[in-house]
Tab-separated table of C-alpha atoms in Angstrom:
chain	number	residue	atom	x	y	z
A	1	MET	CA	47.161	16.665	4.014
A	2	TYR	CA	43.751	17.850	2.513
A	3	ASP	CA	41.360	17.320	4.815
A	4	SER	CA	37.669	16.582	2.985
A	5	ALA	CA	35.444	18.732	5.390
A	6	HIS	CA	35.906	21.753	5.045
A	7	ALA	CA	34.590	24.483	2.900
A	8	VAL	CA	36.317	25.263	-0.949
A	9	THR	CA	37.416	28.717	-0.553
A	10	LEU	CA	38.534	30.973	-3.550
A	11	ALA	CA	41.651	30.668	-3.260
A	12	GLU	CA	41.662	26.723	-3.521
A	13	ILE	CA	39.053	27.396	-6.775
A	14	TYR	CA	42.538	29.584	-8.133
A	15	ALA	CA	45.030	27.120	-7.209
A	16	ALA	CA	43.067	24.160	-9.090
A	17	ARG	CA	43.087	25.992	-11.596
A	18	ARG	CA	46.741	26.469	-11.924
A	19	ARG	CA	47.206	23.147	-11.640
A	20	ILE	CA	44.610	22.247	-14.430
A	21	ALA	CA	46.377	24.607	-16.930
A	22	GLY	CA	46.803	22.692	-19.800
A	23	ARG	CA	45.807	20.124	-19.105
A	24	VAL	CA	41.584	21.113	-19.442
A	25	THR	CA	39.915	23.096	-22.034
A	26	ARG	CA	38.485	26.356	-21.406
A	27	THR	CA	35.343	26.545	-22.712
A	28	PRO	CA	33.363	29.035	-24.731
A	29	LEU	CA	30.055	30.823	-23.687
A	30	VAL	CA	28.290	31.677	-26.545
A	31	ARG	CA	25.443	33.661	-26.278
A	32	SER	CA	22.631	31.422	-28.369
A	33	GLY	CA	20.764	33.677	-30.100
A	34	ALA	CA	16.699	31.354	-30.533
A	35	LEU	CA	17.053	31.086	-27.149
A	36	SER	CA	17.343	34.688	-25.812
A	37	ARG	CA	14.922	35.882	-28.299
A	38	ARG	CA	12.670	32.743	-26.658
A	39	PHE	CA	12.759	33.609	-23.060
A	40	GLY	CA	13.905	37.907	-23.877
A	41	ALA	CA	17.128	37.618	-22.122
A	42	GLU	CA	20.700	37.412	-23.214
A	43	ILE	CA	21.215	33.507	-22.919
A	44	LEU	CA	24.878	32.239	-22.700
A	45	LEU	CA	25.352	29.203	-23.131
A	46	LYS	CA	29.362	27.145	-21.389
A	47	TRP	CA	29.841	24.668	-23.125
A	48	GLU	CA	31.911	22.074	-21.346
A	49	THR	CA	31.113	19.841	-24.251
A	50	CYS	CA	34.188	21.016	-25.223
A	51	GLN	CA	36.378	19.161	-22.822
A	52	PRO	CA	38.522	16.187	-24.154
A	53	THR	CA	36.490	13.576	-22.725
A	54	GLY	CA	32.983	15.656	-23.291
A	55	ALA	CA	32.484	16.701	-20.168
A	56	PHE	CA	33.259	19.057	-17.206
A	57	LYS	CA	34.317	15.926	-15.356
A	58	LEU	CA	37.689	16.779	-16.663
A	59	ARG	CA	38.746	19.441	-14.148
A	60	GLY	CA	37.590	18.202	-11.036
A	61	ALA	CA	39.711	14.428	-11.425
A	62	THR	CA	42.712	15.888	-13.043
A	63	ASN	CA	42.928	18.564	-10.220
A	64	MET	CA	42.995	15.582	-7.577
A	65	ILE	CA	45.123	13.336	-9.567
A	66	SER	CA	47.739	16.176	-9.767
A	67	ALA	CA	47.194	17.228	-6.091
A	68	LEU	CA	47.959	14.229	-4.854
A	69	LEU	CA	51.406	13.101	-6.984
A	70	GLU	CA	52.435	16.546	-5.589
A	71	GLU	CA	51.560	15.760	-2.138
A	72	ARG	CA	52.142	12.480	-1.790
A	73	GLY	CA	54.673	11.258	-4.383
A	74	ARG	CA	53.788	8.738	-7.608
A	75	ASP	CA	54.639	5.688	-5.311
A	76	SER	CA	51.730	6.685	-3.112
A	77	LEU	CA	49.342	5.748	-6.214
A	78	ALA	CA	51.215	3.213	-7.412
A	79	ALA	CA	48.491	0.404	-6.195
A	80	GLY	CA	45.995	3.166	-8.419
A	81	VAL	CA	43.078	5.029	-8.325
A	82	VAL	CA	39.379	3.477	-8.222
A	83	THR	CA	36.289	5.230	-8.142
A	84	ALA	CA	32.212	5.307	-9.168
A	85	SER	CA	30.599	6.688	-11.880
A	86	THR	CA	27.636	7.410	-13.602
A	87	GLY	CA	29.710	7.515	-16.151
A	88	ASN	CA	31.840	11.419	-17.478
A	89	HIS	CA	33.290	10.901	-13.628
A	90	GLY	CA	34.842	7.092	-14.639
A	91	ARG	CA	35.789	8.855	-17.721
A	92	ALA	CA	37.518	11.805	-17.116
A	93	VAL	CA	39.507	9.968	-13.983
A	94	ALA	CA	40.798	7.349	-16.772
A	95	LEU	CA	41.605	10.458	-18.577
A	96	ALA	CA	43.730	11.890	-16.456
A	97	ALA	CA	44.829	9.015	-14.596
A	98	SER	CA	46.593	7.838	-18.256
A	99	ARG	CA	48.255	11.052	-19.244
A	100	LEU	CA	49.801	11.029	-15.950
A	101	GLY	CA	50.700	7.785	-15.554
A	102	ILE	CA	48.641	5.778	-13.368
A	103	PRO	CA	46.725	3.012	-13.180
A	104	ALA	CA	42.458	3.667	-12.610
A	105	VAL	CA	39.797	1.404	-12.023
A	106	VAL	CA	36.611	2.739	-12.775
A	107	CYS	CA	33.289	1.357	-10.963
A	108	LEU	CA	29.798	0.833	-12.437
A	109	SER	CA	26.183	-0.118	-11.545
A	110	ARG	CA	24.127	-1.815	-14.189
A	111	LEU	CA	22.497	0.980	-14.377
A	112	VAL	CA	25.206	2.907	-16.383
A	113	PRO	CA	24.748	2.507	-20.075
A	114	GLU	CA	26.579	0.654	-22.470
A	115	HIS	CA	28.167	3.303	-24.644
A	116	LYS	CA	28.989	5.285	-21.277
A	117	ALA	CA	30.867	2.227	-19.847
A	118	ALA	CA	32.786	1.601	-23.432
A	119	ALA	CA	33.954	5.786	-23.508
A	120	ILE	CA	35.695	4.924	-20.157
A	121	ALA	CA	37.301	2.124	-21.219
A	122	GLU	CA	38.561	3.583	-25.051
A	123	PHE	CA	41.106	5.668	-22.186
A	124	GLY	CA	42.736	2.711	-20.516
A	125	ALA	CA	40.811	2.179	-17.265
A	126	GLU	CA	39.583	-1.125	-15.812
A	127	VAL	CA	35.978	-0.803	-15.942
A	128	VAL	CA	33.863	-3.220	-13.182
A	129	ARG	CA	29.608	-3.607	-12.428
A	130	VAL	CA	28.570	-4.119	-9.820
A	131	GLY	CA	25.596	-3.210	-7.842
A	132	GLU	CA	22.214	-1.412	-8.986
A	133	SER	CA	23.227	1.683	-7.668
A	134	GLN	CA	26.545	4.024	-7.702
A	135	ASP	CA	25.644	3.644	-3.395
A	136	GLU	CA	26.500	-0.426	-4.628
A	137	ALA	CA	29.161	0.453	-6.871
A	138	PHE	CA	31.059	2.239	-4.545
A	139	GLY	CA	30.318	-0.638	-2.037
A	140	GLU	CA	33.167	-2.146	-4.758
A	141	VAL	CA	35.961	0.687	-4.676
A	142	GLU	CA	35.940	0.975	-0.935
A	143	ARG	CA	36.798	-2.703	-0.742
A	144	ARG	CA	39.938	-2.006	-2.691
A	145	VAL	CA	40.365	0.920	-1.230
A	146	ALA	CA	40.850	-1.412	1.728
A	147	GLU	CA	42.174	-4.475	0.754
A	148	ARG	CA	44.883	-2.977	-2.989
A	149	GLY	CA	45.670	0.290	-1.011
A	150	MET	CA	44.065	2.097	-3.686
A	151	THR	CA	43.212	5.247	-3.884
A	152	LEU	CA	39.756	6.984	-4.131
A	153	ILE	CA	39.083	9.416	-6.476
A	154	PRO	CA	35.070	10.240	-5.731
A	155	PRO	CA	32.982	11.536	-8.056
A	156	PHE	CA	32.155	14.592	-5.966
A	157	ASP	CA	32.213	14.483	-2.383
A	158	ASP	CA	36.217	16.418	-1.740
A	159	PRO	CA	37.689	19.602	-2.101
A	160	LEU	CA	39.938	19.095	-4.973
A	161	ILE	CA	37.042	17.510	-6.956
A	162	VAL	CA	34.960	20.898	-6.301
A	163	ALA	CA	37.822	23.370	-6.693
A	164	GLY	CA	38.185	21.834	-9.996
A	165	GLN	CA	34.930	22.428	-11.342
A	166	GLY	CA	34.688	25.695	-9.804
A	167	SER	CA	36.766	26.708	-12.193
A	168	ILE	CA	34.183	26.952	-14.329
A	169	GLY	CA	33.032	30.063	-12.209
A	170	LEU	CA	36.303	31.806	-12.984
A	171	GLU	CA	35.876	31.191	-16.272
A	172	LEU	CA	32.112	32.402	-15.904
A	173	MET	CA	33.028	35.933	-14.685
A	174	GLU	CA	35.684	36.540	-16.657
A	175	ASP	CA	33.611	36.006	-19.654
A	176	ALA	CA	30.357	37.547	-18.431
A	177	PRO	CA	31.571	39.662	-14.867
A	178	ASP	CA	27.470	41.238	-14.914
A	179	LEU	CA	26.096	37.802	-15.379
A	180	ASP	CA	22.784	37.572	-13.224
A	181	ARG	CA	22.413	34.323	-12.817
A	182	VAL	CA	23.900	30.500	-13.630
A	183	ILE	CA	21.510	27.525	-13.287
A	184	VAL	CA	23.113	24.195	-13.153
A	185	GLY	CA	22.213	21.118	-12.605
A	186	LEU	CA	22.312	19.351	-9.555
A	187	SER	CA	23.455	15.747	-8.442
A	188	GLY	CA	26.120	15.537	-6.105
A	189	GLY	CA	26.911	18.836	-5.594
A	190	GLY	CA	30.162	18.906	-7.297
A	191	LEU	CA	29.528	21.007	-10.031
A	192	LEU	CA	26.846	23.711	-8.610
A	193	GLY	CA	29.390	23.972	-4.791
A	194	GLY	CA	32.499	24.504	-6.546
A	195	ILE	CA	30.582	27.298	-9.582
A	196	GLY	CA	28.504	28.832	-6.609
A	197	ALA	CA	32.076	29.212	-4.140
A	198	ALA	CA	33.692	31.236	-7.144
A	199	VAL	CA	30.584	32.834	-8.158
A	200	LYS	CA	29.534	34.000	-4.888
A	201	ALA	CA	33.272	35.020	-3.814
A	202	ILE	CA	33.614	37.484	-6.978
A	203	ARG	CA	29.598	38.219	-7.432
A	204	PRO	CA	27.232	37.842	-4.832
A	205	ALA	CA	24.528	39.011	-6.418
A	206	THR	CA	24.534	36.275	-9.095
A	207	ARG	CA	22.196	33.751	-8.865
A	208	VAL	CA	22.810	30.680	-8.689
A	209	THR	CA	20.023	27.620	-9.861
A	210	GLY	CA	20.031	24.152	-9.274
A	211	VAL	CA	17.895	21.817	-11.360
A	212	SER	CA	17.534	18.225	-10.476
A	213	LEU	CA	15.621	14.987	-11.452
A	214	SER	CA	11.762	14.465	-10.954
A	215	ARG	CA	12.428	11.420	-9.637
A	216	GLY	CA	15.206	9.979	-7.497
A	217	ALA	CA	17.169	13.150	-6.524
A	218	ALA	CA	19.450	12.648	-3.626
A	219	MET	CA	20.669	16.364	-2.976
A	220	ALA	CA	16.986	17.642	-3.399
A	221	GLU	CA	15.526	15.543	-0.612
A	222	SER	CA	18.608	15.299	1.458
A	223	LEU	CA	18.235	19.377	1.121
A	224	THR	CA	14.906	19.201	2.524
A	225	ALA	CA	15.042	16.872	5.168
A	226	GLY	CA	18.204	18.752	6.329
A	227	HIS	CA	20.629	16.136	6.523
A	228	PRO	CA	21.632	13.432	3.929
A	229	VAL	CA	19.503	11.093	2.846
A	230	ALA	CA	19.808	7.511	0.197
A	231	VAL	CA	16.988	7.883	-2.614
A	232	GLU	CA	15.947	4.987	-5.172
A	233	GLU	CA	18.349	5.127	-7.726
A	234	VAL	CA	15.338	5.869	-11.629
A	235	GLU	CA	16.496	5.622	-15.038
A	236	SER	CA	16.218	8.811	-17.046
A	237	LEU	CA	17.547	10.666	-19.835
A	238	ALA	CA	19.704	12.478	-17.603
A	239	ASP	CA	20.892	9.692	-15.967
A	240	SER	CA	24.064	11.958	-15.062
A	241	LEU	CA	22.275	13.049	-12.114
A	242	GLY	CA	21.238	9.678	-10.798
A	243	GLY	CA	22.789	8.231	-7.486
A	244	GLY	CA	23.380	9.385	-4.315
A	245	ILE	CA	24.950	12.148	-2.562
A	246	GLY	CA	26.504	10.088	0.449
A	247	LEU	CA	24.839	9.323	4.027
A	248	ASP	CA	28.440	10.216	5.372
A	249	ASN	CA	29.273	13.662	2.569
A	250	ARG	CA	31.643	15.590	4.620
A	251	CYS	CA	31.901	18.840	1.837
A	252	THR	CA	28.989	19.164	-0.641
A	253	PHE	CA	25.814	18.749	1.080
A	254	ALA	CA	26.582	22.080	2.972
A	255	LEU	CA	28.401	23.887	0.086
A	256	VAL	CA	25.225	24.019	-1.808
A	257	SER	CA	23.183	24.792	1.002
A	258	GLN	CA	25.580	27.985	1.403
A	259	VAL	CA	25.249	28.546	-2.373
A	260	MET	CA	22.195	28.176	-3.969
A	261	ASP	CA	19.845	30.799	-3.571
A	262	ASP	CA	16.538	28.383	-5.668
A	263	HIS	CA	16.220	25.483	-6.711
A	264	TYR	CA	14.159	23.080	-9.404
A	265	ARG	CA	12.681	20.101	-10.571
A	266	VAL	CA	12.040	18.819	-14.148
A	267	SER	CA	10.171	16.425	-15.619
A	268	GLU	CA	11.308	13.497	-17.860
A	269	SER	CA	9.367	15.276	-21.139
A	270	ALA	CA	11.164	18.856	-20.491
A	271	ILE	CA	14.069	17.435	-20.196
A	272	ALA	CA	13.554	15.120	-23.928
A	273	ALA	CA	12.695	18.732	-25.256
A	274	ALA	CA	15.261	20.507	-24.032
A	275	MET	CA	17.867	17.864	-25.388
A	276	VAL	CA	16.269	18.497	-28.895
A	277	ASP	CA	16.062	22.534	-28.590
A	278	ILE	CA	19.670	22.527	-28.067
A	279	LEU	CA	20.220	19.810	-31.228
A	280	ALA	CA	17.814	21.684	-33.309
A	281	HIS	CA	19.155	25.534	-32.843
A	282	GLU	CA	22.496	25.688	-31.496
A	283	LYS	CA	23.273	21.914	-33.930
A	284	ARG	CA	25.246	20.316	-30.722
A	285	LEU	CA	24.519	16.482	-29.007
A	286	VAL	CA	24.115	17.319	-25.337
A	287	GLU	CA	22.969	14.472	-22.962
A	288	GLY	CA	20.222	14.972	-20.367
A	289	ALA	CA	22.153	16.395	-17.462
A	290	ALA	CA	23.550	19.439	-19.856
A	291	ALA	CA	20.093	20.168	-21.094
A	292	VAL	CA	17.976	21.203	-17.761
A	293	GLY	CA	18.918	24.429	-17.547
A	294	LEU	CA	16.891	24.433	-20.540
A	295	ALA	CA	14.409	21.897	-19.097
A	296	ALA	CA	14.218	24.232	-16.166
A	297	LEU	CA	13.172	27.829	-17.959
A	298	ALA	CA	10.677	26.161	-20.184
A	299	GLU	CA	8.211	24.080	-18.066
A	300	HIS	CA	8.950	26.661	-14.724
A	301	GLY	CA	8.434	29.109	-16.796
A	302	LEU	CA	11.577	31.523	-15.002
A	303	ASP	CA	11.036	35.142	-15.508
A	304	VAL	CA	14.756	35.711	-17.199
A	305	ARG	CA	13.661	38.607	-19.369
A	306	GLY	CA	16.094	41.276	-19.691
A	307	ARG	CA	18.438	39.165	-17.810
A	308	LYS	CA	21.802	37.555	-18.708
A	309	VAL	CA	21.273	34.139	-17.569
A	310	ALA	CA	24.632	31.394	-18.209
A	311	LEU	CA	23.067	27.984	-18.496
A	312	ILE	CA	25.813	24.527	-17.884
A	313	LEU	CA	25.600	22.224	-20.771
A	314	SER	CA	27.811	20.081	-18.404
A	315	GLY	CA	28.511	16.793	-21.443
A	316	ASN	CA	27.928	14.796	-24.498
A	317	ALA	CA	27.819	11.892	-23.314
A	318	VAL	CA	24.036	10.867	-25.299
A	319	SER	CA	23.647	7.641	-27.476
A	320	LEU	CA	21.737	8.502	-30.453
A	321	GLU	CA	19.239	5.393	-29.114
A	322	THR	CA	18.721	7.772	-26.344
A	323	LEU	CA	18.009	10.866	-27.835
A	324	ASP	CA	15.501	8.706	-30.056
A	325	ARG	CA	13.882	7.990	-27.242
A	326	ALA	CA	13.472	11.984	-26.392
A	327	ARG	CA	12.468	12.664	-29.664
A	328	ALA	CA	8.957	10.009	-29.720
A	329	MET	CA	8.610	11.294	-25.730
A	330	ILE	CA	7.483	14.622	-27.623
A	331	GLY	CA	6.777	13.457	-30.641
A	332	ARG	CA	9.219	15.347	-32.782
């Protein structure tokens, strides 16, 4: 039986990669000429937008559902899997469950954009709207687990989820073994925790930098407080970074505390500029949460001159209306 209250090891991350092989994409790490010239550094872009779901979340969801099937057997998941999401995790659970022949329900708060709800439904999951925050949506998840015997696939706070996301860190270390810094969006901590666990185990000198929203950043506020706290969820161009970390957080809070070297918050205008810059120079559309690494470099003037730096472009679930809003914010 997997215990969600333990640290994620490098061995578990390697096991996750073996488990998800052939079911997720090994994404490219590509040097950006424009950004490298701009910052006087070697800026590498990790394109998780190349996943079939358009975001990194497929790694963790596939790992957890596959591991549960291996450990418990198919009958144990007959009632289906259930989760709460701000969009990308729900899409990942929907696709992973569909591929493995498991029913799935995804609970969303009313803050989650409609285009993300539609994208989840496309993969065959039942979408349930409830509440004004991810925490409220999670209440419906808990009810379905208790009353219907469904199996929870949490968005971030489980070693199996974290280990799946950590496979990104293995790819980074293989493709750029002398990497000086990796900059990762920080929300629930599954992505940063997984990448950080892999990177620090292989190359401790690599700096792990987290980036959060200027408002409504639950993990950032929790780290400052020294324990998990609740924050008010707010609308943002980087809506995937919203939501709480759970007052009973058992995995990611401690892990992020251990592996993250420094942390920055970014404004909505900086996120907007980064989204537009990536589209202009790289010719690819990314969501706000994927652009926060570039936003931090620009807004905080991080000195990366002469360094090799990777930015995790975590997903592309953004509507054209949101892109237009970003452009309007910066007058482009």
